[in-house]
Short mmCIF file of C-alpha atoms and ligand atoms in Angstrom, two decimals:
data_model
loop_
_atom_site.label_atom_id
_atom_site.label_comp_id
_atom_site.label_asym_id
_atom_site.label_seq_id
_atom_site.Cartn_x
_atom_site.Cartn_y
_atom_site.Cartn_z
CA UNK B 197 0.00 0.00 0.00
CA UNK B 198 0.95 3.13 -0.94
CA UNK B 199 2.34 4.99 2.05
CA UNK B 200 0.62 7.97 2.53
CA UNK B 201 -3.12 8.56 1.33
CA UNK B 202 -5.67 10.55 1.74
CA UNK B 203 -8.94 8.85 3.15
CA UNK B 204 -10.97 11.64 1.58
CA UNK B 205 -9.37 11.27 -1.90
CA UNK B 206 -9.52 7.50 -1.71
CA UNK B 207 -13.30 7.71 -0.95
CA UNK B 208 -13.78 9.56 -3.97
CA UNK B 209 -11.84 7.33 -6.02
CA UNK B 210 -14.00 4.45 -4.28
CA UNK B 211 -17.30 6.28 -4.87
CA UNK B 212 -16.13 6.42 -8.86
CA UNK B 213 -16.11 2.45 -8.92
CA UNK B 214 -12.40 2.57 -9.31
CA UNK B 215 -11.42 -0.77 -8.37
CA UNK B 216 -8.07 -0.53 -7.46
CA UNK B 217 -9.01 2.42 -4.75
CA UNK B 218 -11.58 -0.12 -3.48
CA UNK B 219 -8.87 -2.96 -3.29
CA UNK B 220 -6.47 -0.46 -1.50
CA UNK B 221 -9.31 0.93 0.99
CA UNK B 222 -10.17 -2.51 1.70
CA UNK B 223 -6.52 -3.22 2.64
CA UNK B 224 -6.79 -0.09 4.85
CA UNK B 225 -9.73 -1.30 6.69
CA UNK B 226 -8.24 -4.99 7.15
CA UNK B 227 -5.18 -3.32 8.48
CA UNK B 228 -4.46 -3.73 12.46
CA UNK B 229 -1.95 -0.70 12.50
CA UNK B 230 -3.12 1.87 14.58
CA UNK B 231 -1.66 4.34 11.96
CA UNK B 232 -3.72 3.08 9.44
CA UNK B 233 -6.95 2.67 11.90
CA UNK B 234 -7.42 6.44 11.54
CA UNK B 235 -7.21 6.52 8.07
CA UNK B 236 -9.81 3.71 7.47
CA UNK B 237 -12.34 5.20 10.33
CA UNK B 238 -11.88 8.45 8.26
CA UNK B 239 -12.41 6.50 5.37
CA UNK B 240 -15.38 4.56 6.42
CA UNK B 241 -17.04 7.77 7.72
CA UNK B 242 -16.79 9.16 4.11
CA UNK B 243 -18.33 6.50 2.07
CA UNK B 244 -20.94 5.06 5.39
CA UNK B 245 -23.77 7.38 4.26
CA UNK B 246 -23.74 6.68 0.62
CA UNK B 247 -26.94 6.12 -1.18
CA UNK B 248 -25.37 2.71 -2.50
CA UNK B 249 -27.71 -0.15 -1.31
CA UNK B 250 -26.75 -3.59 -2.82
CA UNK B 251 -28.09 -7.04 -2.12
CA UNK B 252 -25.86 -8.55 0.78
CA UNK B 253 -25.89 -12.87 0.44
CA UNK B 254 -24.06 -15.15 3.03
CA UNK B 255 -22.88 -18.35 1.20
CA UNK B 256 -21.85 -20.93 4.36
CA UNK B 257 -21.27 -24.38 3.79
CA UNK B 258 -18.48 -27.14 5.00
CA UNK B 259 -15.56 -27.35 3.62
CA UNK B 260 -15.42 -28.66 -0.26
CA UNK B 261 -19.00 -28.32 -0.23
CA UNK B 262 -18.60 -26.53 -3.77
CA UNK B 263 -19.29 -22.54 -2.19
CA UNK B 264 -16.31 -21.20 -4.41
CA UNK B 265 -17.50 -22.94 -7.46
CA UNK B 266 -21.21 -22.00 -6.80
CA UNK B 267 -20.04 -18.28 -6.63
CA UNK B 268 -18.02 -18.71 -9.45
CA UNK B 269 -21.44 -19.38 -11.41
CA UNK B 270 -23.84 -17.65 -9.91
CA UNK B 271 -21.54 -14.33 -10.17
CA UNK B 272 -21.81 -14.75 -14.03
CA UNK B 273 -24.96 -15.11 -13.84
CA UNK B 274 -25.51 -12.21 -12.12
CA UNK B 275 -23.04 -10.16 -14.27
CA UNK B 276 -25.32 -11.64 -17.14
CA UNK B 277 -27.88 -9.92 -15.82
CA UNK B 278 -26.23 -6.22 -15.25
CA UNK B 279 -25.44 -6.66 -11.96
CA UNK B 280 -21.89 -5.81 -10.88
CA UNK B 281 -20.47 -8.17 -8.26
CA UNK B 282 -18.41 -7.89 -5.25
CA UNK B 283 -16.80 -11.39 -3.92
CA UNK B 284 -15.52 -11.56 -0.08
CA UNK B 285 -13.94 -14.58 1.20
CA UNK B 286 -13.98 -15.33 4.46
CA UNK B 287 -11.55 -18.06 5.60
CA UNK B 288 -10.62 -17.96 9.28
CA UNK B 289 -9.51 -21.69 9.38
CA UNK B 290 -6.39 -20.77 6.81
CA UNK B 291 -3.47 -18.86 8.62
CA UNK B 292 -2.81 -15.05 7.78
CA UNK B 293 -1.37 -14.41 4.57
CA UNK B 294 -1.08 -11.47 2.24
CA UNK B 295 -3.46 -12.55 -0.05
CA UNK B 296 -1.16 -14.36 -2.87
CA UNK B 297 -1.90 -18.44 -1.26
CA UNK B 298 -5.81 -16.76 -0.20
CA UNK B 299 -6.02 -15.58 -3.32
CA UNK B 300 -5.44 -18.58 -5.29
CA UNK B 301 -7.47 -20.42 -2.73
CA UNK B 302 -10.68 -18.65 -4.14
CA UNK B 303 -10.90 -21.07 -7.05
CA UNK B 304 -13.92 -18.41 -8.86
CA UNK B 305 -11.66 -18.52 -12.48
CA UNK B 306 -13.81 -17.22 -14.59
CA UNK B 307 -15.69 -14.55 -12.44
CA UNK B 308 -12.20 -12.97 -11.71
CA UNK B 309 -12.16 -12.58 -15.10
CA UNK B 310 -15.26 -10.51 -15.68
CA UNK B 311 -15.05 -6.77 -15.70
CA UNK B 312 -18.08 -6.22 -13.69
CA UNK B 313 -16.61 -8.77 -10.95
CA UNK B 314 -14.61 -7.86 -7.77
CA UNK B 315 -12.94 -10.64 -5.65
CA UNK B 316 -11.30 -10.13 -2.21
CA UNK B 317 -9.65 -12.84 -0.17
CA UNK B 318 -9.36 -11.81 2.99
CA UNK B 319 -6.60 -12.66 5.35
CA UNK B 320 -7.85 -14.47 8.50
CA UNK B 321 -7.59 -12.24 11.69
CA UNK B 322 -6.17 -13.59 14.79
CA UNK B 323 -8.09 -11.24 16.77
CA UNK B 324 -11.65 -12.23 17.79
CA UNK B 325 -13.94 -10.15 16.35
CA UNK B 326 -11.41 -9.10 14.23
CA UNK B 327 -12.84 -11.43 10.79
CA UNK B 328 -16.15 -9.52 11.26
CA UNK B 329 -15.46 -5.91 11.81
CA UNK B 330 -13.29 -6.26 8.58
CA UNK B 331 -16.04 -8.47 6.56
CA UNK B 332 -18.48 -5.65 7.44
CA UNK B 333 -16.06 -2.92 6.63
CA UNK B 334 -15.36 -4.42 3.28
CA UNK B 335 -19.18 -4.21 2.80
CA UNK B 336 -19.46 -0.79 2.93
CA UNK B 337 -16.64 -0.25 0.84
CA UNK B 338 -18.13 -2.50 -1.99
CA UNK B 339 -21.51 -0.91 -1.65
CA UNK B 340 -19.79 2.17 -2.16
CA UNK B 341 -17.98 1.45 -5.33
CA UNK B 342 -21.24 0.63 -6.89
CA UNK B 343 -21.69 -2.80 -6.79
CA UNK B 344 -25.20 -3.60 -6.31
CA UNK B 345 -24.69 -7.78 -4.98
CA UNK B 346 -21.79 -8.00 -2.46
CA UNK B 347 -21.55 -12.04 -1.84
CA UNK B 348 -19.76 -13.25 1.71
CA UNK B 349 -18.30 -16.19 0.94
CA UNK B 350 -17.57 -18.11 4.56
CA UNK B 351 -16.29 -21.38 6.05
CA UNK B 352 -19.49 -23.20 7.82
CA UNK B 353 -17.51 -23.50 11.05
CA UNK B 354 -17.22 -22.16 14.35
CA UNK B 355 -18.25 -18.30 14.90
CA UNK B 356 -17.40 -17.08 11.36
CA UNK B 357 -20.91 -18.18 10.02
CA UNK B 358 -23.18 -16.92 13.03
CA UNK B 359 -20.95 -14.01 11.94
CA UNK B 360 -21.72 -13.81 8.46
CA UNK B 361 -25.62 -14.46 8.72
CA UNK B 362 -25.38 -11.18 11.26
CA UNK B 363 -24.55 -8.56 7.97
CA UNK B 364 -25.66 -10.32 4.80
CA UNK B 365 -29.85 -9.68 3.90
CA UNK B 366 -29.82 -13.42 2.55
CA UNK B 367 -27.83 -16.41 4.28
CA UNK B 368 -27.88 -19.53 1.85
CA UNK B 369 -26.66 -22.41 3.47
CA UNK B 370 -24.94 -25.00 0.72
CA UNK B 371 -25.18 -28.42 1.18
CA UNK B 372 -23.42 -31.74 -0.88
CA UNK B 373 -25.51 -34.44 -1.43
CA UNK B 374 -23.77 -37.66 0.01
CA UNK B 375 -25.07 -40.77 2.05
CA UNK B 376 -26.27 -40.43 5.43
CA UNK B 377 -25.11 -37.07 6.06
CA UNK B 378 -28.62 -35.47 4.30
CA UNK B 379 -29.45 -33.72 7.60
CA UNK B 380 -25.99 -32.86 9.19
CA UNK B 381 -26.77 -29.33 9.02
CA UNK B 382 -29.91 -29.58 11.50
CA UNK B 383 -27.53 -31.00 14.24
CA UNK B 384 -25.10 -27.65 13.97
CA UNK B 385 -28.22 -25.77 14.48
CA UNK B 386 -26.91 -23.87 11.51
CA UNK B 387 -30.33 -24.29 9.39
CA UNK B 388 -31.66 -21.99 11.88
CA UNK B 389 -30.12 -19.79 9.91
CA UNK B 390 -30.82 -20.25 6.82
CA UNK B 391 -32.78 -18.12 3.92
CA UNK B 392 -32.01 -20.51 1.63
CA UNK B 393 -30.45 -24.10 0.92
CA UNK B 394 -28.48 -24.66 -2.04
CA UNK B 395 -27.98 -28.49 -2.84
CA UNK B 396 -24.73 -28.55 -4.69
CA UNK B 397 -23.25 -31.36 -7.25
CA UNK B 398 -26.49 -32.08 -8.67
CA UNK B 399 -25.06 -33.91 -11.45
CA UNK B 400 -23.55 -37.60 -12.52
CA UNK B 401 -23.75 -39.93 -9.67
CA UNK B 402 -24.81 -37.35 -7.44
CA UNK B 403 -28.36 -36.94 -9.15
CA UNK B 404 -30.44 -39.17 -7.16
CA UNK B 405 -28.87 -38.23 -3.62
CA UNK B 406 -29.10 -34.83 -4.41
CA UNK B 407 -32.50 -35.11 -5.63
CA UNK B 408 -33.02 -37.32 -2.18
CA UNK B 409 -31.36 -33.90 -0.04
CA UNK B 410 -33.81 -31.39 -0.92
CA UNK B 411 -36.96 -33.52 -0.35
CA UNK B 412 -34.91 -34.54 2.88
CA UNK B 413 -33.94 -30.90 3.78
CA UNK B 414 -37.19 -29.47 2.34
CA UNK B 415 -39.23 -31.78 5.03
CA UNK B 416 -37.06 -31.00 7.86
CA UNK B 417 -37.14 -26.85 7.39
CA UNK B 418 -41.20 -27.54 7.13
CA UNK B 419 -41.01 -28.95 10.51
CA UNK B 420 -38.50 -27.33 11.86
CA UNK B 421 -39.74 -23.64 10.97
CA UNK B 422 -43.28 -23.89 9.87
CA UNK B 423 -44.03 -19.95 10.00
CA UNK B 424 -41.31 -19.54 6.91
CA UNK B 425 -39.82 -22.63 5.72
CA UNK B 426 -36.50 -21.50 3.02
CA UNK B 427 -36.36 -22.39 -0.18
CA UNK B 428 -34.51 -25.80 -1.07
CA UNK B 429 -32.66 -25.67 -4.35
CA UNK B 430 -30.27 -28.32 -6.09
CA UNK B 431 -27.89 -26.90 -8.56
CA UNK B 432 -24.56 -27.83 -10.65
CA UNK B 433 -21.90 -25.03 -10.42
CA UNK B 434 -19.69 -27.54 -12.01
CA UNK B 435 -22.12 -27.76 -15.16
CA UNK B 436 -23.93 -24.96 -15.19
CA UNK B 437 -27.50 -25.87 -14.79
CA UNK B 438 -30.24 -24.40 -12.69
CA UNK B 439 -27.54 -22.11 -11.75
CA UNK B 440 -30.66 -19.77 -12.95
CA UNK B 441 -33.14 -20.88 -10.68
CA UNK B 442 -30.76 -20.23 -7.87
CA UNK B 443 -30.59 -16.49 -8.88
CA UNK B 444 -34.34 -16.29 -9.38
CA UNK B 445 -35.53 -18.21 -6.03
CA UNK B 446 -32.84 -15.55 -4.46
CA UNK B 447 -33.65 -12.69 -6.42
CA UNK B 448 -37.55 -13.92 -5.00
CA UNK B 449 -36.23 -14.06 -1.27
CA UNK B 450 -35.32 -10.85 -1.06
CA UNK B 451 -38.24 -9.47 -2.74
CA UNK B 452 -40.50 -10.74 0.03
CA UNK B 453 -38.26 -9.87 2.61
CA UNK B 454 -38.56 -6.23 1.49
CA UNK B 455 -42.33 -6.46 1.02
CA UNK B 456 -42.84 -6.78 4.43
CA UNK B 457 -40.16 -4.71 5.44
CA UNK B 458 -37.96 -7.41 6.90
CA UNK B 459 -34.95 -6.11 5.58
CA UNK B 460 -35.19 -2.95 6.90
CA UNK B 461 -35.62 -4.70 10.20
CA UNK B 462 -32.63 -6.66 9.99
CA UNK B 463 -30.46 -4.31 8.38
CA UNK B 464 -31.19 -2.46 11.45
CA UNK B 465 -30.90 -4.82 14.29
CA UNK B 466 -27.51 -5.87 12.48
CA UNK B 467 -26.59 -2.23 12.91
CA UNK B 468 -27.13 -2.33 16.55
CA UNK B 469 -25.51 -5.73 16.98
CA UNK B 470 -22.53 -4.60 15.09
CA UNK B 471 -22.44 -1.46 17.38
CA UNK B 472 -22.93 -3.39 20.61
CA UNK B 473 -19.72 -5.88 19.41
CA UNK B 474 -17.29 -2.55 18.77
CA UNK B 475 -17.96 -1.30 21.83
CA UNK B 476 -16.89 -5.05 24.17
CA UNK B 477 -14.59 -5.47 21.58
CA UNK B 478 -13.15 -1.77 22.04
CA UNK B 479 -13.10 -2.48 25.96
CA UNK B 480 -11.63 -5.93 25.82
CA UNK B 481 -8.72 -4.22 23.79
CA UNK B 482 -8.34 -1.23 26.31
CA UNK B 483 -8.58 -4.02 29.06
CA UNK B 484 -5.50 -6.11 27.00
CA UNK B 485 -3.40 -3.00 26.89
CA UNK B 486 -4.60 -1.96 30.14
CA UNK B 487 -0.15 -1.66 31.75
CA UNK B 488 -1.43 -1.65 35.51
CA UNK B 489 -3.94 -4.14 34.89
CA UNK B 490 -0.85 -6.64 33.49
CA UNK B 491 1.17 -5.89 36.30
CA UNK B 492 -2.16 -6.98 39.03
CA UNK B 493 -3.05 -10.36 36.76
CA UNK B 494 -0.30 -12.80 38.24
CA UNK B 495 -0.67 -11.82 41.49
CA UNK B 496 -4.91 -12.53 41.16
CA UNK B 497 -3.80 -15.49 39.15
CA UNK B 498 -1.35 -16.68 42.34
CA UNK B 499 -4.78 -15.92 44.45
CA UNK B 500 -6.82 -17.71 42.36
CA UNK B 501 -4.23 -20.99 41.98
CA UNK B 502 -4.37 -20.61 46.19
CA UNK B 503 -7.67 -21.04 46.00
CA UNK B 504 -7.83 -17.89 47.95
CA UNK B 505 -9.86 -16.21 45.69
CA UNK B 506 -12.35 -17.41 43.20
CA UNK B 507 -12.11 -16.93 39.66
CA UNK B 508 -14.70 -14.44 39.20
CA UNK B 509 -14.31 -12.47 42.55
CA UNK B 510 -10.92 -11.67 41.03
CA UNK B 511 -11.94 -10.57 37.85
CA UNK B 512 -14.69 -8.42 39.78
CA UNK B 513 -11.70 -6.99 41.52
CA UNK B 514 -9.40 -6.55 38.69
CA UNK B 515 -12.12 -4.77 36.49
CA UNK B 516 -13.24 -2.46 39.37
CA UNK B 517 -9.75 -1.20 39.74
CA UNK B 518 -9.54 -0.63 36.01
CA UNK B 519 -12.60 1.04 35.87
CA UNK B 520 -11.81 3.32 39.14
CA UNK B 521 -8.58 3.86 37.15
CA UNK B 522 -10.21 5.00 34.45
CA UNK B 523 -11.89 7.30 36.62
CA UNK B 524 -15.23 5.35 34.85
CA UNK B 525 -16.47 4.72 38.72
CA UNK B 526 -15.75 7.74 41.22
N1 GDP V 910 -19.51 -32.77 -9.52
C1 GDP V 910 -19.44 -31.53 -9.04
N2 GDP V 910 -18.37 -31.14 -8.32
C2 GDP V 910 -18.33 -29.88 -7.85
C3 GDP V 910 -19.39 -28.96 -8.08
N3 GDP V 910 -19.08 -27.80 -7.47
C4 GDP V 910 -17.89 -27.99 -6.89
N4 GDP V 910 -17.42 -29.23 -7.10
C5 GDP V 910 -16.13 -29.77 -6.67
O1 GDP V 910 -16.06 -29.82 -5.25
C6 GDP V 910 -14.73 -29.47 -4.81
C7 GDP V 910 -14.79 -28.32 -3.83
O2 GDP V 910 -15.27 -27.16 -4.50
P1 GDP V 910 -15.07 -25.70 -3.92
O3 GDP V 910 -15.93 -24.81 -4.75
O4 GDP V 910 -13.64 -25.34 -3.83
O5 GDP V 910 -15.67 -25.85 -2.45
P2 GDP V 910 -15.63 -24.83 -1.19
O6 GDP V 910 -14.53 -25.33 -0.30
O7 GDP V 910 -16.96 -25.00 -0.54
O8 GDP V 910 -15.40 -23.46 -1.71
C8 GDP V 910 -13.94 -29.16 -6.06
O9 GDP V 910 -13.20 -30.29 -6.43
C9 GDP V 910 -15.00 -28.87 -7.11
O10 GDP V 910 -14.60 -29.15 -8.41
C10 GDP V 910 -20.51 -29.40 -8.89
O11 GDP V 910 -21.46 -28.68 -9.16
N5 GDP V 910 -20.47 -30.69 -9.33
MG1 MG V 911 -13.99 -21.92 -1.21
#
């Protein structure tokens, strides 16, 4: 990155649908130097009020479940269509990296070659919270540039897909066909979730058990959430069929969810949520780098070991002191 810019020149540049000022302002928001923290809250502030809206969709799914290729087909299809398209991937199993191994990791070919396509790896944080705030950055910053469907491409594991679901307007939940494992995704609770499920590989031998998966998956979400049960789709990145019906029974999703002014809803709960998680995740951090606070932790850790203290009565004690410190409590 370019060592000194201007966050209100970049946002301009951004706002023009210059894609290499959106590649370098998402690298300013995924940066974790405090130098550079400035710059992208500057940044962010610039471009958070733009008129932009696009269509946000969450694509979870395990491991080799065929999200990548998926996206590499359905962003096509939406580029067909005159939509511009903004890829993120989210990968917090992979280590950090600068993008180079991510970026080949992406596997969407032929969407990276498409003018009207954008695709960011990004590098996994080690920080908790730290995946989202930059996902959700990299959203705005999309948005901003003009493209009007930002996908969220993310690992079906652990906290990173709760995460996901949290800023996206549709979460589609992909699924392979395969033998016995038809209703794995009710057990991870992970369905709950779920706008949509896309049955992937629906092609060779795969047919019938794929065919099998969304009458499976299509009974369960009946039961399961009777009020609105999702869609269940089967598609073939891979080949290229119904890769059309996917974008219509999405396209239809989110057409009801505005209707009945759903989005709106959730956009703004979201908003709230992702307030509410900068703000413990700002205090954790001035907790961390809290110096007096580091030098009172072993001895409350001694206490604790002793037994002389419990656990949480020495937290209790540790955080009032930081907090009188602070001159938070009088
Ligand atoms: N037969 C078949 N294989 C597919 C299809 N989509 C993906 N795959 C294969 O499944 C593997 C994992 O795909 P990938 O998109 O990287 O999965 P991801 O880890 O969920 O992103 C690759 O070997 C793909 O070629 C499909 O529609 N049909
Ligand atoms: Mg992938």
């Amino acid at each position: 990155m370019a060592a000194a810019l201007d966050p209100a020149k970049l946002a301009a540049a951004v706002r023009r649908g210059d894609r290499r000022a959106l590649a370098r302002a998402v690298t300013l928001a995924e940066s974790t130097r405090p130098e550079h923290r400035a710059d992208a809250e500057a940044l962010l502030a610039e471009l958070v009020a733009s008129d932009a809206k696009a269509l946000r969709l969450g694509i979870s799914g395990a491991p080799g479940v065929g999200k990548s290729t998926f996206i590499d087909a359905y962003g096509r299809a939406l580029v067909a269509a005159g939509h511009g398209v903004a890829v993120l991937a989210v990968d917090p199993t992979s280590a950090r990296g600068g993008g180079s191994i991510l970026g080949d990791k992406t596997r969407m070919p032929e969407l990276a070659r498409c003018e009207r396509a954008f695709i960011r790896p990004s590098p996994a944080g080690r920080r908790l919270g730290g995946v989202a705030r930059r996902t959700r950055d990299a959203i705005v910053l999309a948005e901003a540039a003009g493209f009007d469907r930002v996908i969220v491409e993310t690992v079906g594991v652990g906290q990173a897909e709760a995460d996901v679901a949290e800023m996206v307007d549709i979460f589609a939940l992909l699924i392979a066909p395969g033998a016995g494992d038809e209703l794995q995704g009710l057990k991870r609770g992970n369905l709950e979730l779920a706008d949509l499920v896309i049955v992937t590989k629906d092609d060779g031998d795969l047919e019938d058990a794929a065919r099998r998966a969304v009458a499976d998956y299509g009974h369960a979400l009946r039961l399961l959430r009777p009020q609105s049960p999702p869609d269940v789709v089967a598609v073939s990145a891979l080949y290229g069929r119904h890769v059309d019906d996917v974008v219509a029974a999405i396209e239809r999703r989110a057409a009801a969810l505005a209707a009945t002014g759903e989005s709106e809803r959730r956009r703004a709960r979201q908003a709230g949520a992702a307030l509410r998680s900068e703000l413990y995740e700002g205090l954790s951090e001035a907790l961390k780098e809290d110096g007096e606070l580091a030098r009172l932790l072993p001895e409350l850790e001694r206490k604790v070991a002793a037994r002389a203290l419990t656990p949480a009565a020495a937290a209790r004690e540790a955080l009032a002191a930081f907090l009188t410190r602070r001159r938070l409590v009088p």
